Amino acid sequence: MHQAAPRTPKYLADYALPDHLIEEVELDFKLDPTATRVAAKLRLRPNPKVAPGGRPLVLHGENLTLLSLALDRKPLEAEDYDLRETTLTIPEVPGRPFTLDIVTVCNPEANAALSGLYRSSGTYCTQCEPEGFRRITYFIDRPDALAVYTVRIEADRDEAPVLLSNGNPMEQADVPGTNRHYAVWHDPFPKPSYLFALVGGNLASVSDSFTTASGRKVALNIYVEPGKQDCCDWAMKSVKRSMRWDEERFGREYDLDVFNIVAVSDFNMGAMENKGLNVFNDKLILARPDTASDADYASIDGVIAHEYFHNWTGDRVTCRDWFQLCLKEGLTVFRDQEYTSDTRTGPVNRIASVRMLKTHQFPEDAGPLAHPVRPASFIEINNFYTATVYEKGAELCRMLQTLLGREGFRKALDLYFERHDGEAVTVEDFVEAMADVSGRDLSQFMRWYTQSGTPELACSLDYDPHTKTAHLRVSQVVAPTPDQNKKEPMHIPLKLGLLGANGDDLPLVLEDGTALEDGLLEVTEREHVFTFRDIPSPPTPSLLRDFSAPVRLTTSLDADQIEFLMMHDSDPFNRWQAAQTYATNLLTAAAQPDGDAASGKEAVRLAKALGTTASEEALHPAYRAEFLKLPSESDIARELARDVDPDAVWQAGETLRATVGRTARPTLTDLYTSLAPSGPFSPDPEEAGRRALRNAALDLLVATGDASEIERAFTHYREASNMTDAITALSILSHLDAPHRDEALQHFYTRWENEPLVLDKWFAVQARAARNDSVETVQALLSHPKFSLKNPNRVRAVIASFAQANPTGFNRADGGGYDFLASAALEIDRFNPHLAARLLGAFESWRILEPKRQASAQATLQRLATQELSTDSYEIVNKTLGRA
Ligand code: PHE
Ligand code: ZN
């Protein structure tokens, strides 16, 4: 049996300054499909911060053919350097500044890993974060090596009329006497290699401009495949909205003459913040009402903002090393969340962010892949673009804002930029700016960055009618995680309110007379008792308002109190949370081996409350829609935390949805009718909210199983005038065994077979359908003529949708789902390790399953572990098994 060689982890504690600095880089590309020649001229010098004395120069490099190497213009002979598979070492270099000329060749056409220089539908493009630049030239490919880049790109004029790189355009001309041309770009801002980008191709563009607060005019361009220009309006609006917002909210202005965005169809992630030249997965740029859903419009807006905001949080101030990834990602996610809240519907976006955190990050923190927001070690950095680094990382920034106040946080960020512009820094530098501005000791807060696991916060309230005081007991525990045994108590901002008998908030005054204006308590010990005075009657506590900390909250509230919060809480987040908690309690009970079906009195009571809230005209329709989205299968599995039977979870959910549908039918029907679209399509939050509410009502109506409701869904599909309605109806029908299902799927395919992004939806809807034959369905989809393992969007549409969003299918009792994922991922692993390892992440929660499924998932993982795996997949498989 072949056993993959053990891979060694890297440790944060081993960080050492680079021995050499690269100050200037000149790159000369001769683009060619299979043999692109790259001439690099590097100006280097010994790092003055490192003890002097002839240190060898070690450069990273991968998949490169070295043509020539010269030091201070003098060619080096083979014996002057040591060329290995991933390094190029020159043992003797001068102890003063020197230059290195390196000529290499790489093969973009053969690059299916989509890291380094590759081709996407004929367009040359690059992806360098985190370690792709070393696949372009030999380099000190680490984020603390900042350099100023000048790039010349030469290419065939017909093949690549558009030539782009970072910074500002300097020159563009034909190469006389040839069919080739070239362009020169210069980026004046020192940057690490991971922010380098180059694009060459036959692209069309949409242009606009933006005048910054200080009056600089910036040219904006979005480059897309010719013919797609009509799908860029929304993206362009988002660019301008983001630029304005970052000026207003954080005082951050754009700094180059141009801001370019390129959309490509083959991309491993969502998008990339390369300085002045963002490269996007085209799914996050292209939108038209008939092809993009409201969810697509929202993600486009959010990701454009995210990448744009990186210009300051990531590019101008970057990371010292990859352990500090959250420094740019957590902060930038926080910034994009704030942008979305400010420009769309605040509470609804908070709900969306928390849903995302709980769905993806909580299981990560509770499973074998748990790691701190700033990991202390990793085997493959590509595996650390995680929900913990991104989403939990954003929550840490939010907590800092809560603790410092909006104004304090803004001041601290200003100080951070002032101190560190042009530097590669650490989480400590960031938190220090927060501490310095506020005068607060944030040393305990730092544990959020170093300790993994979700803290459990238990709260209970007693009322003393004689003294008119309420005592809130709070205790916190962080359970051990596979990576850390011992845990220390955390610094937790706990926002709360106490509701009086009429549902209004009572003034919060502590025993010693301190008034809590903002309702904020700080939990720092393992146990606290907070006493509130002058409380006239037993209050109902509303705890963790606005989800003020990424913790699991347990309370002693009974069903009546939860219902009271659902009807009265002035905090919109907690009001929604109360409805979810009510439903979750029913569903977790129902999903137990001999639980009561979620159809009894309590379910009817929930249904009535939901119906009332959903028709409360004063509330935003998008917010009302959130109430009608009952907890998902993954919500329930996460709450159960052990012995999970995904079929029982699914059944519990179906039963509750049917009960709600039946009980609230008149209200839901009313909503469905009254919210029918009237005017022309608009993606704005108002219209999108109406669609969301109407579609949520439809979903519950169909859940009744009534033939007339299924008919309604089919009519909804046929009459849909936008993608949101069409895909909602298709998705609802996809789970059913009705002839309408096949008819709608066939119709959708015929209409959209030549629109890849829409066709992805067709693939995804089938992969997600909860049906007995779903394993066979996804297996068959892999053989569909339009399927390709090489296109990450298509792979995600089928394989990730199935593994991550079809719990009954993926966890089918016969283990067929596990085998399917394992063999597909193994095949992908041979050419795109990053993508394969991400897919394998779907195994992370195998230990919470009932014993039979656990055994079968474990067997599949063990079989995988015996295969020859990439470093990426090796790390995921072995850690998931509890071995690495
Ligand atoms: N840095 C990108 C972001 O904005 C994500 C990314 C990581 C893209 C790695 C490509 C490769 O979050
Ligand atoms: Zn990012």
PDB file of N, CA and C and ligand atoms in Angstrom, residues 127-130 194 267-273 303 306-307 310 325 328-329 332-333 382 385 390 834, ligand 1:
ATOM      1  N   GLN A 127      -3.149  34.165 -10.707  1.00  0.00           N
ATOM      2  CA  GLN A 127      -3.621  34.154  -9.326  1.00  0.00           C
ATOM      3  C   GLN A 127      -2.396  33.875  -8.467  1.00  0.00           C
ATOM      4  N   CYS A 128      -2.009  34.837  -7.664  1.00  0.00           N
ATOM      5  CA  CYS A 128      -0.770  34.679  -6.905  1.00  0.00           C
ATOM      6  C   CYS A 128      -0.961  34.445  -5.410  1.00  0.00           C
ATOM      7  N   GLU A 129      -2.079  34.863  -4.847  1.00  0.00           N
ATOM      8  CA  GLU A 129      -2.257  34.588  -3.422  1.00  0.00           C
ATOM      9  C   GLU A 129      -2.601  33.115  -3.235  1.00  0.00           C
ATOM     10  N   PRO A 130      -2.030  32.442  -2.263  1.00  0.00           N
ATOM     11  CA  PRO A 130      -0.965  32.942  -1.401  1.00  0.00           C
ATOM     12  C   PRO A 130       0.432  32.696  -1.989  1.00  0.00           C
ATOM     13  N   TYR A 194       2.175  38.411  -3.693  1.00  0.00           N
ATOM     14  CA  TYR A 194       0.845  37.790  -3.814  1.00  0.00           C
ATOM     15  C   TYR A 194      -0.180  38.738  -4.419  1.00  0.00           C
ATOM     16  N   PHE A 267     -11.922  30.183 -11.941  1.00  0.00           N
ATOM     17  CA  PHE A 267     -11.301  30.822 -10.792  1.00  0.00           C
ATOM     18  C   PHE A 267     -11.574  29.972  -9.554  1.00  0.00           C
ATOM     19  N   ASN A 268     -10.537  29.767  -8.754  1.00  0.00           N
ATOM     20  CA  ASN A 268     -10.699  28.878  -7.599  1.00  0.00           C
ATOM     21  C   ASN A 268     -11.536  29.472  -6.478  1.00  0.00           C
ATOM     22  N   MET A 269     -11.544  30.804  -6.380  1.00  0.00           N
ATOM     23  CA  MET A 269     -12.258  31.428  -5.270  1.00  0.00           C
ATOM     24  C   MET A 269     -13.266  32.428  -5.829  1.00  0.00           C
ATOM     25  N   GLY A 270     -13.646  33.399  -4.988  1.00  0.00           N
ATOM     26  CA  GLY A 270     -14.597  34.409  -5.441  1.00  0.00           C
ATOM     27  C   GLY A 270     -13.927  35.499  -6.257  1.00  0.00           C
ATOM     28  N   ALA A 271     -12.877  36.090  -5.705  1.00  0.00           N
ATOM     29  CA  ALA A 271     -12.210  37.185  -6.384  1.00  0.00           C
ATOM     30  C   ALA A 271     -10.904  37.481  -5.671  1.00  0.00           C
ATOM     31  N   MET A 272     -10.095  38.337  -6.297  1.00  0.00           N
ATOM     32  CA  MET A 272      -8.774  38.616  -5.747  1.00  0.00           C
ATOM     33  C   MET A 272      -8.427  40.089  -5.860  1.00  0.00           C
ATOM     34  N   GLU A 273      -7.896  40.617  -4.748  1.00  0.00           N
ATOM     35  CA  GLU A 273      -7.699  42.058  -4.577  1.00  0.00           C
ATOM     36  C   GLU A 273      -6.389  42.600  -5.133  1.00  0.00           C
ATOM     37  N   VAL A 303     -18.985  41.362  -2.730  1.00  0.00           N
ATOM     38  CA  VAL A 303     -17.615  40.955  -3.057  1.00  0.00           C
ATOM     39  C   VAL A 303     -16.860  42.082  -3.767  1.00  0.00           C
ATOM     40  N   HIS A 306     -15.810  44.131  -0.981  1.00  0.00           N
ATOM     41  CA  HIS A 306     -14.749  43.436  -0.241  1.00  0.00           C
ATOM     42  C   HIS A 306     -13.389  43.627  -0.929  1.00  0.00           C
ATOM     43  N   GLU A 307     -13.333  43.314  -2.201  1.00  0.00           N
ATOM     44  CA  GLU A 307     -12.048  43.406  -2.904  1.00  0.00           C
ATOM     45  C   GLU A 307     -11.576  44.859  -2.965  1.00  0.00           C
ATOM     46  N   HIS A 310     -10.050  45.956   0.267  1.00  0.00           N
ATOM     47  CA  HIS A 310      -8.704  45.420   0.488  1.00  0.00           C
ATOM     48  C   HIS A 310      -7.622  46.431   0.072  1.00  0.00           C
ATOM     49  N   LEU A 325      -3.284  36.061   8.292  1.00  0.00           N
ATOM     50  CA  LEU A 325      -4.275  36.241   7.228  1.00  0.00           C
ATOM     51  C   LEU A 325      -5.538  36.987   7.684  1.00  0.00           C
ATOM     52  N   LYS A 328      -6.015  40.874   7.287  1.00  0.00           N
ATOM     53  CA  LYS A 328      -6.641  41.500   6.128  1.00  0.00           C
ATOM     54  C   LYS A 328      -8.026  40.932   5.851  1.00  0.00           C
ATOM     55  N   GLU A 329      -8.230  39.632   6.068  1.00  0.00           N
ATOM     56  CA  GLU A 329      -9.522  39.049   5.681  1.00  0.00           C
ATOM     57  C   GLU A 329     -10.626  39.321   6.698  1.00  0.00           C
ATOM     58  N   THR A 332     -11.471  42.956   6.463  1.00  0.00           N
ATOM     59  CA  THR A 332     -12.130  43.339   5.215  1.00  0.00           C
ATOM     60  C   THR A 332     -13.541  42.759   5.140  1.00  0.00           C
ATOM     61  N   VAL A 333     -13.747  41.564   5.672  1.00  0.00           N
ATOM     62  CA  VAL A 333     -15.116  41.039   5.737  1.00  0.00           C
ATOM     63  C   VAL A 333     -15.952  41.937   6.648  1.00  0.00           C
ATOM     64  N   ASN A 382      -3.075  27.259   1.778  1.00  0.00           N
ATOM     65  CA  ASN A 382      -4.306  27.268   0.989  1.00  0.00           C
ATOM     66  C   ASN A 382      -5.505  26.733   1.758  1.00  0.00           C
ATOM     67  N   TYR A 385      -7.968  29.473   4.201  1.00  0.00           N
ATOM     68  CA  TYR A 385      -8.936  30.490   3.765  1.00  0.00           C
ATOM     69  C   TYR A 385     -10.295  30.010   4.255  1.00  0.00           C
ATOM     70  N   TYR A 390     -12.054  34.152   8.087  1.00  0.00           N
ATOM     71  CA  TYR A 390     -12.868  35.195   7.467  1.00  0.00           C
ATOM     72  C   TYR A 390     -14.015  35.645   8.377  1.00  0.00           C
ATOM     73  N   HIS A 834      -6.035  22.734  -4.560  1.00  0.00           N
ATOM     74  CA  HIS A 834      -6.750  23.715  -3.756  1.00  0.00           C
ATOM     75  C   HIS A 834      -8.256  23.411  -3.771  1.00  0.00           C
TER      76      HIS A 834
HETATM   77  N1  PHE B   1      -7.892  37.183  -1.026  1.00  0.00           N
HETATM   78  C1  PHE B   1      -9.105  36.787  -1.674  1.00  0.00           C
HETATM   79  C2  PHE B   1     -10.216  37.514  -0.931  1.00  0.00           C
HETATM   80  O1  PHE B   1     -10.520  38.599  -1.182  1.00  0.00           O
HETATM   81  C3  PHE B   1      -9.407  35.350  -1.654  1.00  0.00           C
HETATM   82  C4  PHE B   1      -8.477  34.469  -2.415  1.00  0.00           C
HETATM   83  C5  PHE B   1      -7.582  33.664  -1.747  1.00  0.00           C
HETATM   84  C6  PHE B   1      -8.538  34.418  -3.776  1.00  0.00           C
HETATM   85  C7  PHE B   1      -6.732  32.824  -2.426  1.00  0.00           C
HETATM   86  C8  PHE B   1      -7.707  33.576  -4.470  1.00  0.00           C
HETATM   87  C9  PHE B   1      -6.809  32.769  -3.789  1.00  0.00           C
HETATM   88  O2  PHE B   1     -10.762  37.056   0.018  1.00  0.00           O
END
